[in-house]
Short mmCIF file of C-alpha atoms in Angstrom, two decimals:
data_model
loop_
_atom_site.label_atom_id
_atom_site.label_comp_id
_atom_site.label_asym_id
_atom_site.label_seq_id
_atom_site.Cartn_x
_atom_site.Cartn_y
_atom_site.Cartn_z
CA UNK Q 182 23.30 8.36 4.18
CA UNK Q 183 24.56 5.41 2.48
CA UNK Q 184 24.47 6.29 -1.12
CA UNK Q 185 26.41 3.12 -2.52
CA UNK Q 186 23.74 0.85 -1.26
CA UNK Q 187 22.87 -0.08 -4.84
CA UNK Q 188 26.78 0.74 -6.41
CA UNK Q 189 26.74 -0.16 -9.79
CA UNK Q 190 23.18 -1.72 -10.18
CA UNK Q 191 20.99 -1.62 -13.48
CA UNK Q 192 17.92 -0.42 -13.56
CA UNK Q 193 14.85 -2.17 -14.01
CA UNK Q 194 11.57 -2.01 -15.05
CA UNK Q 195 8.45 -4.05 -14.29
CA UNK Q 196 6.38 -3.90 -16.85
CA UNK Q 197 2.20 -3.26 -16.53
CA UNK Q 198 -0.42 -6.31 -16.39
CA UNK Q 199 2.22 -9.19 -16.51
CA UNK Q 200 1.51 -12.22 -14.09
CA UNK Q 201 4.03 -13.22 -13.37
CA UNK Q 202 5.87 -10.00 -13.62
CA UNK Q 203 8.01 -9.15 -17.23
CA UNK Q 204 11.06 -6.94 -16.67
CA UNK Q 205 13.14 -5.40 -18.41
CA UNK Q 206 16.65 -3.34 -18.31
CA UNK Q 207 16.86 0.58 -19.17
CA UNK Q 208 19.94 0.69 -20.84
CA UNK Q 209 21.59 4.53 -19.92
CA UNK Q 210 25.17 5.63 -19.83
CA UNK Q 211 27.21 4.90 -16.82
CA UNK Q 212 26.84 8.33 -15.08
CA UNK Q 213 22.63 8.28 -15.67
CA UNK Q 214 22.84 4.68 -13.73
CA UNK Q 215 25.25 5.78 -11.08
CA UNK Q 216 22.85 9.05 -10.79
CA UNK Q 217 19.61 6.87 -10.73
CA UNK Q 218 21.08 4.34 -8.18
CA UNK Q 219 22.49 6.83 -5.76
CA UNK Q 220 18.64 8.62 -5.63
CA UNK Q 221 17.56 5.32 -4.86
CA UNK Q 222 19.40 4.91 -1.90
CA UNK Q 223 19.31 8.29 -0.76
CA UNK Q 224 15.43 7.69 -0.81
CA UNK Q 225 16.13 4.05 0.91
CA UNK Q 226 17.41 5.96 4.14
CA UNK Q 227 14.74 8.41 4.11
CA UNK Q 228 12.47 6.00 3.91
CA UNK Q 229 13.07 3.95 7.10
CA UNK Q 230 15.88 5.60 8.98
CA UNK Q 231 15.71 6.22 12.28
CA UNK Q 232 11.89 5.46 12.44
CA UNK Q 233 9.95 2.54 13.93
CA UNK Q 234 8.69 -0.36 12.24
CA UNK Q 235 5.11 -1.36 12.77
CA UNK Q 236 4.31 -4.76 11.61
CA UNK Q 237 1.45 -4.22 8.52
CA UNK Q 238 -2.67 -5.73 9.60
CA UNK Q 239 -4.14 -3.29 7.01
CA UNK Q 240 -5.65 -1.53 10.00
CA UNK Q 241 -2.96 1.41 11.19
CA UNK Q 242 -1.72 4.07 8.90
CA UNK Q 243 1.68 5.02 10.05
CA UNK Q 244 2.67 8.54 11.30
CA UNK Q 245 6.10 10.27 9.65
CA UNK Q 246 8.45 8.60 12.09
CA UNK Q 247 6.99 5.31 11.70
CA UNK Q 248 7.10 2.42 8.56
CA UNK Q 249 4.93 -0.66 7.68
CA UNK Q 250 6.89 -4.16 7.06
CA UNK Q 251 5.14 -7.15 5.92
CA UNK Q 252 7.68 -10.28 7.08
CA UNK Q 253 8.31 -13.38 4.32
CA UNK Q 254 7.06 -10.79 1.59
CA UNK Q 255 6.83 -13.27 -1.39
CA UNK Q 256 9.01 -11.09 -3.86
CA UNK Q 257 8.36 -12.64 -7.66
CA UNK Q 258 11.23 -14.76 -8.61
CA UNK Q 259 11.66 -12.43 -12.15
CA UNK Q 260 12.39 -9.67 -9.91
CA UNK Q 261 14.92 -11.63 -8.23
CA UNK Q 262 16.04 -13.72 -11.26
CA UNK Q 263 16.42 -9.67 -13.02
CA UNK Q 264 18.52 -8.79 -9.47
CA UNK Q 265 21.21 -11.98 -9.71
CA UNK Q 266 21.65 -11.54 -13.81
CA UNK Q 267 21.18 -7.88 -15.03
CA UNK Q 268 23.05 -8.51 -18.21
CA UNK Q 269 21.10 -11.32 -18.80
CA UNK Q 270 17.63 -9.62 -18.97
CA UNK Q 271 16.55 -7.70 -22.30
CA UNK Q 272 16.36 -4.07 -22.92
CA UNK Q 273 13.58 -2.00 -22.43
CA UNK Q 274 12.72 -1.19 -26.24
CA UNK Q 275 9.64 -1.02 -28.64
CA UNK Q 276 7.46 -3.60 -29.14
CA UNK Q 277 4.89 -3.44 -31.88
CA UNK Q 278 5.82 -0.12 -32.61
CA UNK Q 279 5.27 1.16 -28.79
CA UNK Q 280 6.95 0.79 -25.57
CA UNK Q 281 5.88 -0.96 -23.18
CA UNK Q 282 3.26 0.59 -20.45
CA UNK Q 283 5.41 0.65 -17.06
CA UNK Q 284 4.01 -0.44 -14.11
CA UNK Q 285 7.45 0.33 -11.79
CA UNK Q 286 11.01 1.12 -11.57
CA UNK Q 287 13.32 -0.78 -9.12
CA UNK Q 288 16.96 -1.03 -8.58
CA UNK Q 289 18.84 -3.85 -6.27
CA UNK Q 290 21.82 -5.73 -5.32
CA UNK Q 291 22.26 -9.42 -4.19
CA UNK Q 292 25.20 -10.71 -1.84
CA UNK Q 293 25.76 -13.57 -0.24
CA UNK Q 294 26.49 -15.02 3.78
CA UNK Q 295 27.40 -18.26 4.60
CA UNK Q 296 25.52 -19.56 1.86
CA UNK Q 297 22.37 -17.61 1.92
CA UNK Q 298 21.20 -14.77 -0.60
CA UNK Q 299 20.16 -11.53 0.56
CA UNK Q 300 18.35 -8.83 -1.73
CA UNK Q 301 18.09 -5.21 -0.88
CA UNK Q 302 15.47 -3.67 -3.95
CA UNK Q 303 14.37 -0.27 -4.13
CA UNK Q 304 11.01 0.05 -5.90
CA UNK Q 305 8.94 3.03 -7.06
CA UNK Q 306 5.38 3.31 -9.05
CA UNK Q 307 5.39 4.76 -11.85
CA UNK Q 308 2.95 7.24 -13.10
CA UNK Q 309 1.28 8.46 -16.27
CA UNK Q 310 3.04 11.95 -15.71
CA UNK Q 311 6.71 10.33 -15.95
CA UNK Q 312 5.76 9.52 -19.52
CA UNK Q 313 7.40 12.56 -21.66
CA UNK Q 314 4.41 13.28 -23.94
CA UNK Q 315 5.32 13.94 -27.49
CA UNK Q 316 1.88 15.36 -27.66
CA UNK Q 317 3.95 18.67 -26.68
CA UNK Q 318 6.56 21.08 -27.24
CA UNK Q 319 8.99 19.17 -25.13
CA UNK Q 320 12.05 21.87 -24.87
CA UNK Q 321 15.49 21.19 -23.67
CA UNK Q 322 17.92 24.01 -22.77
CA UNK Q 323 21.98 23.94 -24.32
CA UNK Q 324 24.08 26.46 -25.29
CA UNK Q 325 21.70 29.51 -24.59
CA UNK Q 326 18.73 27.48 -26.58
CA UNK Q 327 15.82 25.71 -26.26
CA UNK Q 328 15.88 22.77 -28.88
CA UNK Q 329 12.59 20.78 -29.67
CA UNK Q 330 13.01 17.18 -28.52
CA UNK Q 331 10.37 14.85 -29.95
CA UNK Q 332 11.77 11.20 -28.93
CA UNK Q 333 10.24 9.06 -26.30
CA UNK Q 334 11.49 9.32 -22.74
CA UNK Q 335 10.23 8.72 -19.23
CA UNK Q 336 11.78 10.56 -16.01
CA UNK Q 337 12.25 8.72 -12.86
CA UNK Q 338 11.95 10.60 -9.45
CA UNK Q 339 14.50 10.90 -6.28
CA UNK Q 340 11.66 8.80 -4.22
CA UNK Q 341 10.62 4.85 -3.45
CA UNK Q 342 7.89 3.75 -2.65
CA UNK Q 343 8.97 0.55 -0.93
CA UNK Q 344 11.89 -1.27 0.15
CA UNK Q 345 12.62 -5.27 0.31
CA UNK Q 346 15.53 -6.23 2.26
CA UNK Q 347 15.69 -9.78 3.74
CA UNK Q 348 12.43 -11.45 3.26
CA UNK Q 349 10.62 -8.03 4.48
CA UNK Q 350 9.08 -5.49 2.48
CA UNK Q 351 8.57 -2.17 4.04
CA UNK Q 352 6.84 0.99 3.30
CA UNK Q 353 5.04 3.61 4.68
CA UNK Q 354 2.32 4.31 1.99
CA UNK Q 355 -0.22 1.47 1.77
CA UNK Q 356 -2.12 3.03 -0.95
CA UNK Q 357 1.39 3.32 -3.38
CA UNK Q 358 2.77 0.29 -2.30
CA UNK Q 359 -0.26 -1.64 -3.50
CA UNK Q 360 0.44 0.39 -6.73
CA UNK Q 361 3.77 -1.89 -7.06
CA UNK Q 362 2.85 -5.23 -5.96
CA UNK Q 363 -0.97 -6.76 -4.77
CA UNK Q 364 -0.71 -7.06 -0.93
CA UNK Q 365 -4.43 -8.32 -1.20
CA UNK Q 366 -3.10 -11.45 0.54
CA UNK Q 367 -1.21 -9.87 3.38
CA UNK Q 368 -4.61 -8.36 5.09
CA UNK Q 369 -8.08 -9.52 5.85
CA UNK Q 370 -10.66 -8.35 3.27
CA UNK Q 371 -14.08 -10.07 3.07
CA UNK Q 372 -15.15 -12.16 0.23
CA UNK Q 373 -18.18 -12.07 -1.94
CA UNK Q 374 -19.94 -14.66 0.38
CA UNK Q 375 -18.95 -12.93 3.46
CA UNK Q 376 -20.71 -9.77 2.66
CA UNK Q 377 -23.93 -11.87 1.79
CA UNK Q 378 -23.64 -14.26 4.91
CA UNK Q 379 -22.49 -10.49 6.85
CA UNK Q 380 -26.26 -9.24 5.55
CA UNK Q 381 -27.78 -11.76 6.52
CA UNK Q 382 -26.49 -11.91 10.20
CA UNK Q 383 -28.80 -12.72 12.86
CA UNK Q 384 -27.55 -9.79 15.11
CA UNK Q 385 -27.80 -7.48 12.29
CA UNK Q 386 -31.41 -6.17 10.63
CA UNK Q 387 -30.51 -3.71 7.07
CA UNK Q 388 -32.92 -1.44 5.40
CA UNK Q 389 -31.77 -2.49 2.13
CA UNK Q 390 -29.44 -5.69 2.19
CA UNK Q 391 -28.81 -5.28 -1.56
CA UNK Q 392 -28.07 -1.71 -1.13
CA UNK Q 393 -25.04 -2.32 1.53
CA UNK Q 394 -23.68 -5.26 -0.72
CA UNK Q 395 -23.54 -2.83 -3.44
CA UNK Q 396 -21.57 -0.28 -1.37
CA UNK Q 397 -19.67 -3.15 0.34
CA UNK Q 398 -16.03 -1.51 -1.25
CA UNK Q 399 -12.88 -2.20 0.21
CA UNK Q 400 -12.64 -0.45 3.90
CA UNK Q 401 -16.24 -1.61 4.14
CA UNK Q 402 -15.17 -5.18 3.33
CA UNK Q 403 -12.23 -4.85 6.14
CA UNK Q 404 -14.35 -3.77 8.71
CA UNK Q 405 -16.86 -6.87 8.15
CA UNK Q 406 -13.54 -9.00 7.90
CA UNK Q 407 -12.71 -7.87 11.54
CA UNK Q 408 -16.02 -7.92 13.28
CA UNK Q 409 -16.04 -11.10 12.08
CA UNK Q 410 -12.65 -12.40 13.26
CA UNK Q 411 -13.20 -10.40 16.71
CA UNK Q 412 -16.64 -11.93 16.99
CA UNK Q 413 -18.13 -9.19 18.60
CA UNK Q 414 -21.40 -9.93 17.48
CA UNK Q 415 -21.38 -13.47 18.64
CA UNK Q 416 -19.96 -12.15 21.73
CA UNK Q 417 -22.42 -9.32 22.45
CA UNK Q 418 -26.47 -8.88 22.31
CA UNK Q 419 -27.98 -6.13 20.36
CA UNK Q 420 -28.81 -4.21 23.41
CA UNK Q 421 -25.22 -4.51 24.63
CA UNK Q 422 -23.57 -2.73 21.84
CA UNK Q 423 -25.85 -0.25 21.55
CA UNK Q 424 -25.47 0.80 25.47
CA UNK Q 425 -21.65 0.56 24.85
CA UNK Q 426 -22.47 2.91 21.32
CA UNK Q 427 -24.16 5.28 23.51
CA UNK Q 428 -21.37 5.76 25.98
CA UNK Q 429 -18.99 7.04 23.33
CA UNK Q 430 -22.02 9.40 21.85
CA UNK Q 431 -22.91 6.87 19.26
CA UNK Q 432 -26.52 6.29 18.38
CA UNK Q 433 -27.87 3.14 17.55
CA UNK Q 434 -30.72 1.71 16.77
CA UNK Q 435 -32.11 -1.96 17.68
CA UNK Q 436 -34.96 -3.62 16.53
CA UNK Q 437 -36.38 -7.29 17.77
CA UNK Q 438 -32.84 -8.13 19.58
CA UNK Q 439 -30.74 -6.65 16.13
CA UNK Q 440 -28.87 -3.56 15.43
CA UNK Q 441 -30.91 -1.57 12.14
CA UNK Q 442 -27.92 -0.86 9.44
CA UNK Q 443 -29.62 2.11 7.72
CA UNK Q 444 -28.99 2.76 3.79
CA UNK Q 445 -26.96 5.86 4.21
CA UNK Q 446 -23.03 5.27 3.52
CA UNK Q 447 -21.46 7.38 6.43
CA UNK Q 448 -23.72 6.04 9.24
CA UNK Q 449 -22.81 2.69 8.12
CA UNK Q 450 -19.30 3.48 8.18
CA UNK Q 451 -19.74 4.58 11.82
CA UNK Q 452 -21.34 1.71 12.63
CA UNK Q 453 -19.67 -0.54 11.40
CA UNK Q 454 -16.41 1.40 12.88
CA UNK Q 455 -17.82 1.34 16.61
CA UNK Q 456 -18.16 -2.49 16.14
CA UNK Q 457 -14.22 -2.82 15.12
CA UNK Q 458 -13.03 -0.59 17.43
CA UNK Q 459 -12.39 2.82 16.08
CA UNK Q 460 -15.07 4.87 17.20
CA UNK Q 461 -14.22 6.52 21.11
CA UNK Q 462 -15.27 9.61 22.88
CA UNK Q 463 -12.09 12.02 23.65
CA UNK Q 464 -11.40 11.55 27.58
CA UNK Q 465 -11.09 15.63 27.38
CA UNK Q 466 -13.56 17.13 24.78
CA UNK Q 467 -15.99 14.39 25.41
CA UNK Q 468 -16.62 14.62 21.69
CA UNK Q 469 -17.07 11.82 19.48
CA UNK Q 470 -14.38 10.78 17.06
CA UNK Q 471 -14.21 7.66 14.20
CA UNK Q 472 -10.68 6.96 13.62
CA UNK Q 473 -8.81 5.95 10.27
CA UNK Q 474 -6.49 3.70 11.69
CA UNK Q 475 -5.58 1.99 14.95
CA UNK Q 476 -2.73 -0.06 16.13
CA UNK Q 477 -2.64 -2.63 19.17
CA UNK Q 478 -0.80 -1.58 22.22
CA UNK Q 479 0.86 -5.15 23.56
CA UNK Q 480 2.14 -3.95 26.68
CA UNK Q 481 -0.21 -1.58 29.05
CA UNK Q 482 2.08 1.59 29.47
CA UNK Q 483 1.48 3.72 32.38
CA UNK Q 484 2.84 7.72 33.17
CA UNK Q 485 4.31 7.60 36.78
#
């Protein structure tokens, strides 16, 4: 494991609800930064060694020995700016009587190649637990004690949540990374007007249009965005998808050449899952299965 990825880096803070981001430098002795640095690329290698990287749609969650990596990431330029001059970015410290609300901690180093810059930056959410609450009886242990320690302090974990190296950002947790930085841009997700102009489809008949635009939330808005882009229902009658629904055990229903979207949550989500392609029968159990994620096989692999 290369533990002097991030030799004698500061650490950093982004600080919560700041567009563009605000950071700031935690200020700890030499062997507390060595320490935190050292986790950080211990947790760098576990990360994304020796597993394969999947290129992020927003459609595939990644098994253990896989990662996500979104290429030409956009990383803010404070984060960067905070990466090429530590010394020249101000203390984490009170302000208006409080500290700052922390949105993450990152550590990184810059070098440089033939005149080019290239950033390696370790990030990882942080949480309302790594707040030390004075609310209780925080104890610390020394010299067969326990001493009451009532002074603000936050704790940092041995994990990231994401790694940017070269224009990339990779991950394996969609749900934490978002936690870190909005990746609303880097995947599909319909818009207000696409989930009325979805409603109001041709193909498509609802039992209560105002009732699915109210429970349009994110995966739902997803799935529209990709029957749309795969044009399915352009592509297909009524009667069409609903003999293909029926061969993988899926029922639906069609009325005057258009496929009824009932008001009940889960049958929509199955729905609208057969019509993006996650909803097969199993070639062995024959039984029906909706799945949470799928990824595109480029090359057609056979067993010989």
């Amino acid at each position: 494991i290369n533990v002097d990825m991030f030799n004698n880096c500061s650490v950093m803070i982004i600080k919560a609800g700041t567009k563009p981001e605000e950071i700031y430098r935690i200020n700890s002795d030499a062997d507390t930064q060595k320490a935190i640095c050292e986790a950080f690329s211990a947790a760098r290698e576990e990360l994304v060694f020796d597993k394969t990287r999947v290129e992020f749609d927003g459609s595939y969650r990644p098994h253990n020995d896989e990662f996500l990596a979104i290429e030409q990431f956009q990383l803010p330029d404070t984060i960067l700016d905070a990466i090429r001059d530590p010394l020249g970015v101000a203390p984490y410290q009170k302000e208006s009587d409080e500290f700052p609300e922390i949105k993450a901690i990152f550590v990184g180093e810059r070098s440089e190649a033939n005149g080019a810059e290239k950033f390696n930056i370790g990030f990882q959410r942080f949480r309302k637990e790594q707040y030390i609450s004075k609310k209780w009886y925080n104890l610390f242990f020394d010299a067969d004690t326990f001493f009451q320690e009532t002074r603000f302090g936050i704790s940092i974990s041995d994990s990231i949540d994401c790694y940017y190296t070269e224009g990339e950002l990779q991950f394996t947790s969609f749900y934490f990374a978002r936690q870190v930085f909005d990746l609303s841009s880097y995947y599909r997700s319909a818009t207000d007007n696409e989930v009325v102009e979805f409603s109001a489809s041709r193909k498509l008949s609802f039992e209560d249009a105002d009732a699915f635009k109210s429970m349009a939330n994110t995966w739902i808005r997803r799935k529209i965005a990709m029957i749309n882009d795969s044009k399915v229902l352009s592509n297909y009658s009524a009667e069409e998808i609903k003999s293909l629904a029926a061969t993988t055990g899926i029922e639906i229903e069609t009325q005057e050449e258009r496929i009824l979207i009932p008001n009940d949550k889960e049958k929509v989500k199955v729905i609208l899952g057969f019509l993006d392609e996650e909803a097969y029968k199993g070639p062995f159990s024959q039984i029906t299965f909706l799945a949470n994620s799928k990824r595109r096989i480029k090359n057609r692999q056979f067993i010989s």
